[in-house]
C-alpha atoms as one frame of an Amber mdcrd trajectory, in Angstrom:
protein
   4.226  11.517 -20.093   7.186  10.568 -17.776   6.939   8.797 -14.675   9.245
   8.837 -12.153   8.899   5.630  -9.463  10.647   5.601  -6.075  10.498   1.998
  -5.294   8.737   0.476  -8.352  10.033  -2.667  -7.827   8.469  -3.365  -4.328
   4.660  -5.135  -3.744   2.856  -1.967  -5.453   5.125  -0.824  -7.763   5.342
  -4.608  -9.334   1.839  -4.735 -10.427   1.657  -0.405 -10.617   4.972   0.304
 -13.221   4.196  -2.528 -16.401   0.364  -1.509 -16.076   1.150   1.754 -16.457
   3.964   0.666 -19.021   0.563  -0.852 -20.766  -0.759   3.080 -20.808   1.793
   4.034 -22.922   3.721   6.141 -20.910   7.473   6.019 -19.999   8.271   4.974
 -16.618  11.660   5.160 -15.230  12.281   3.462 -11.474  14.545   3.828  -8.648
  14.456   0.737  -6.269  17.811  -0.489  -4.149  15.883  -3.758  -4.544  16.002
  -4.631  -0.781  14.272  -7.754  -0.522  16.175  -9.125  -3.331  13.368  -9.172
  -5.299  13.624  -9.831  -9.568  10.007  -8.381 -10.180  10.777  -5.563 -12.687
  12.461  -9.173 -15.241   9.360  -8.949 -17.390   9.406  -5.057 -18.288  13.521
  -5.104 -19.261  12.634  -5.204 -22.737  10.216  -2.386 -23.101  11.553   0.725
 -24.489  10.012   3.211 -22.613  11.050   1.323 -19.369  14.607   2.450 -17.334
  16.321   1.361 -14.344  18.314   2.816 -11.591  19.962   0.367  -9.178  19.951
   3.405  -5.581  19.038   4.728  -2.652  15.859   6.466  -2.548  17.991   8.978
   0.265  20.622   9.108  -1.871  20.459  12.847  -2.975  22.860  13.342  -5.911
  20.734   9.521  -7.633  17.208  10.953  -6.705  18.300  14.466  -8.721  19.693
  12.521 -11.603  16.493  10.346 -11.676  13.694  12.543 -11.340  15.269  14.868
 -13.696  12.005  15.474 -16.768   9.873  13.285 -14.948   6.149  14.455 -15.582
   4.944  12.562 -12.347   6.500  11.382  -9.201   5.794   8.329  -6.756   7.694
   8.377  -4.541   6.371   4.240  -3.111   9.703   3.208  -1.503   9.408   3.036
   1.765  10.171   1.057   5.110   6.624  -0.708   5.171   4.374  -2.407   8.225
   4.622  -1.436  11.846   7.407  -4.458  13.024   9.802  -3.568  10.318  10.005
   0.366  11.184   9.852  -0.906  14.586  13.012  -3.518  14.056  14.813  -0.062
  12.304  13.352   2.838  12.881  16.465   4.761  11.837  15.681   3.354   8.549
  12.662   4.323   8.932  12.782   7.622   9.308  14.862   8.374   6.908  13.166
   6.613   4.616   9.665   6.937   4.709   9.725  10.998   5.785  13.494  12.131
   4.947  13.228  10.624   1.279  10.212  12.191   0.718  11.321  15.787   2.128
  14.256  15.423  -0.132  11.957  15.079  -3.548  10.303  18.271  -2.301  13.628
  20.183  -1.945  14.756  18.754  -5.618  11.072  18.839  -8.141  10.604  21.439
  -9.880   7.194  23.264  -9.137   5.311  21.963 -11.986   6.353  17.908 -11.212
   3.518  16.257 -10.267   3.405  14.159  -7.086   1.448  11.228  -5.854   1.533
  10.181  -2.802   1.082   7.000  -1.080  -0.118   7.462   2.623  -2.191   5.034
   5.201  -5.055   4.832   6.821  -2.964   3.399   9.418  -2.954   7.647   9.975
  -6.585   6.900  11.750  -4.939   4.902  14.623  -6.991   3.138  17.413 -10.951
   4.514  17.390 -14.113   2.353  18.527 -14.905   1.648  15.064 -18.059   2.457
  14.375 -17.571   5.545  13.382 -16.417   6.217   9.319 -13.202   7.906   9.157
 -13.291  10.888   6.718 -10.037  12.770   4.967 -11.560  15.397   7.666 -11.086
  12.789  11.340  -8.702  14.058  13.184  -5.211  11.998  12.291  -3.946  10.134
  15.199  -1.006   7.489  13.931  -0.253   5.211  17.249   2.467   3.883  15.514
   6.485   4.603  13.857   4.990   3.705  10.880   2.333   5.550  10.559   3.734
   8.591  12.140   6.002   8.883   9.582   3.817   8.602   6.388   1.392  10.668
   8.275   4.259  13.405   8.667   5.311  12.893   4.880   1.070  13.439   3.758
   1.454  17.531   5.060   4.938  17.467   3.747   3.868  16.827   0.026   0.138
  18.243   0.774   1.771  21.299   1.946   4.402  21.423  -1.279   1.766  21.914
  -4.001   0.930  20.291  -7.201   0.023  16.954  -5.275  -2.184  14.872  -3.991
  -2.703  11.478  -1.727  -3.875   8.655  -1.043  -4.626   6.645   1.940  -4.643
   3.903   1.095  -6.603   0.799   2.874  -4.873  -2.392   3.579  -4.093  -3.830
   0.236  -4.302  -7.490  -0.416  -3.665  -9.558  -3.427  -0.925 -11.022  -6.029
   2.277  -9.676  -6.865   5.608 -10.675  -7.868   7.567  -9.131  -4.932   4.772
 -11.219  -2.925   4.006  -9.760   0.464   2.591 -12.660   3.047   2.685 -10.391
   6.462  -0.401  -7.966   4.988  -3.669  -9.329   7.117  -6.114 -10.934   4.495
  -3.333 -12.353   1.947  -1.520 -13.870   5.414  -4.785 -15.142   7.233  -5.442
 -16.374   3.647  -1.886 -18.385   3.913  -2.441 -19.294   6.829  -5.826 -20.815
   6.059  -4.465 -22.870   3.171  -1.352 -23.223   4.813  -2.245 -24.372   8.370
  -5.683 -24.870   8.215  -6.309 -23.059  11.497  -4.916 -19.719  13.706  -5.296
 -17.777  17.329  -6.783 -14.323  16.555  -5.694 -11.213  18.946  -8.838  -8.324
  19.266 -10.960 -10.512  16.760 -13.395  -7.591  17.006 -10.720  -4.880  16.040
 -12.095  -3.150  12.377  -9.518  -2.287   9.076 -10.782  -1.324   5.819  -9.293
  -3.447   2.434  -8.243  -2.618  -0.586  -7.058  -4.992  -4.062  -3.471  -4.218
  -5.332  -4.936  -3.730  -8.795  -7.937  -1.568  -7.386  -4.683   0.104  -5.889
  -3.245   0.488  -8.887  -6.334   1.083 -11.327  -6.538   4.534  -8.231  -2.725
   5.520  -9.455  -3.793   5.931 -13.386  -7.167   6.947 -12.212  -5.322  10.166
 -10.000  -3.019  10.959 -13.386  -5.518  11.377 -15.977  -7.811  13.357 -13.319
  -5.099  15.548 -11.267  -6.105  18.484 -12.256  -9.474  18.455 -11.045  -7.835
  16.074  -8.018  -5.047  18.108  -6.788  -4.178  19.351  -2.970  -6.508  16.767
  -1.388  -5.938  12.948   0.531  -8.533  10.362  -0.253  -9.439   6.936   0.944
  -8.830   4.530  -1.802 -10.579   1.706   0.012 -13.390  -1.109  -0.778 -16.557
   0.615   0.621 -17.692  -2.681   1.280 -14.718  -4.174   2.940 -14.801  -2.570
   6.518 -13.810  -5.868   8.330 -13.187  -7.258  11.723 -10.450  -9.874  11.646
 -13.744 -12.208  12.787 -15.519 -11.002  10.058 -12.176 -11.997   7.561 -11.824
 -15.094   8.624 -15.671 -15.596   8.001 -15.853 -15.137   4.628 -12.396 -17.012
   4.349 -14.121 -20.058   5.450 -16.826 -19.209   2.385 -14.424 -20.001   0.161
 -11.894 -22.736   2.560 -14.865 -24.699   4.659 -12.049 -26.530   6.711 -10.203
 -23.542   7.929 -11.304 -22.752  12.037  -9.690 -19.808  13.997  -9.821 -19.233
  18.334  -9.882 -15.813  19.662  -7.179 -15.612  22.452  -8.175 -15.184  25.490
  -4.862 -13.745  26.961  -2.314 -12.020  25.177  -3.644  -9.333  22.771  -2.029
  -8.043  19.357   0.307  -5.202  19.435  -1.444  -3.388  16.029  -4.114  -1.489
  17.997  -5.202  -0.303  14.829  -9.587  -0.261  14.783 -11.430   1.874  12.139
 -13.762   1.689   9.350 -12.862   4.261   6.505 -15.445   6.106   3.754 -14.344
   6.198   0.675 -17.197   8.754  -0.729 -14.342  11.555  -1.693 -12.230   9.151
  -3.929 -16.107   7.438  -5.147 -17.290  10.949  -6.278 -14.254  11.868  -8.506
 -15.356   8.642 -10.511 -13.628   6.285  -9.672 -14.542   2.649  -8.577 -13.049
  -0.583  -7.461 -13.208  -4.097  -9.509 -12.000  -5.974  -7.271 -13.980  -7.740
  -4.479 -12.796  -9.229  -1.319 -13.823 -12.689  -2.843 -11.795 -12.422  -6.023
  -8.468 -12.153  -4.031  -9.106 -14.833  -1.751  -9.938 -17.039  -4.882  -6.327
 -15.425  -5.831  -4.442 -16.283  -2.960  -5.936 -19.441  -2.987  -4.153 -20.510
  -6.531  -0.884 -18.149  -5.413  -0.447 -20.200  -2.329   0.065 -23.241  -4.373
   2.737 -21.428  -6.191   4.425 -19.326  -2.670   4.821 -21.939   0.482   7.103
 -20.023   2.321   7.279 -17.183   4.882  10.208 -15.550   3.006   7.984 -13.462
   1.085   6.649 -11.137   4.787   8.357  -8.125   4.903   9.224  -9.043   8.583
């Protein structure tokens, strides 16, 4: 089975690609290596791996790239509201237009598994569980482009989507700007931090459980197709304060202060139900404690913020 992944050298792709190769799939990646990463070097010796250096918005390159693929996983995106706001044109053309391009070029029998985001639920009071039927209310350009692309993918048929919680954990193309990754980095290196909007809640998911969700969807596509699925840890709907307290269990000398002035420009505040995905048989393997312990070791290696998206 052939799997084509745009943006496959990014944070998630750099863990997903070797995992799919280990499962026996043939994997091709298209990536423009925007961050100058070399995260897939360990895959180059595998004869079932191929790489195309190109932009996901290049129609000729994408047409050739997806030709013959059984599954298409479009990971290429500008991720996070700061990066999207910094280059709004690139965010729209990459996060939305490039997805529409794939939908125009693919054949009807080619299956798509699209990564959306919990960000689409926007700002709520953080007390009611968001299900896949909860009205979508994205409050950032990032969320809006991802939600619109998700709708286009589901409307096109022969597809399913994941609404991923905030991802954490280590990757060969590391990201330090994700909430758990960022907080643990500060706890390890600065021993303290100031928190804005400490009561705002998010759901979280380990990067290797994201990979597990993709493999699960590939193997169970026929029974799962046509729907969106929240994908997160059901026991990790946490506020920023609760996250800091969890980190303190591992790093006791970490301290944090709640800011009484200014505010966080990211106003997302929601909790999420992952019941629909869990009913298909998917279960997470890694919990938040696993991720914090992993990140503490990671930050013995990584000592600078150049790994952040923005």
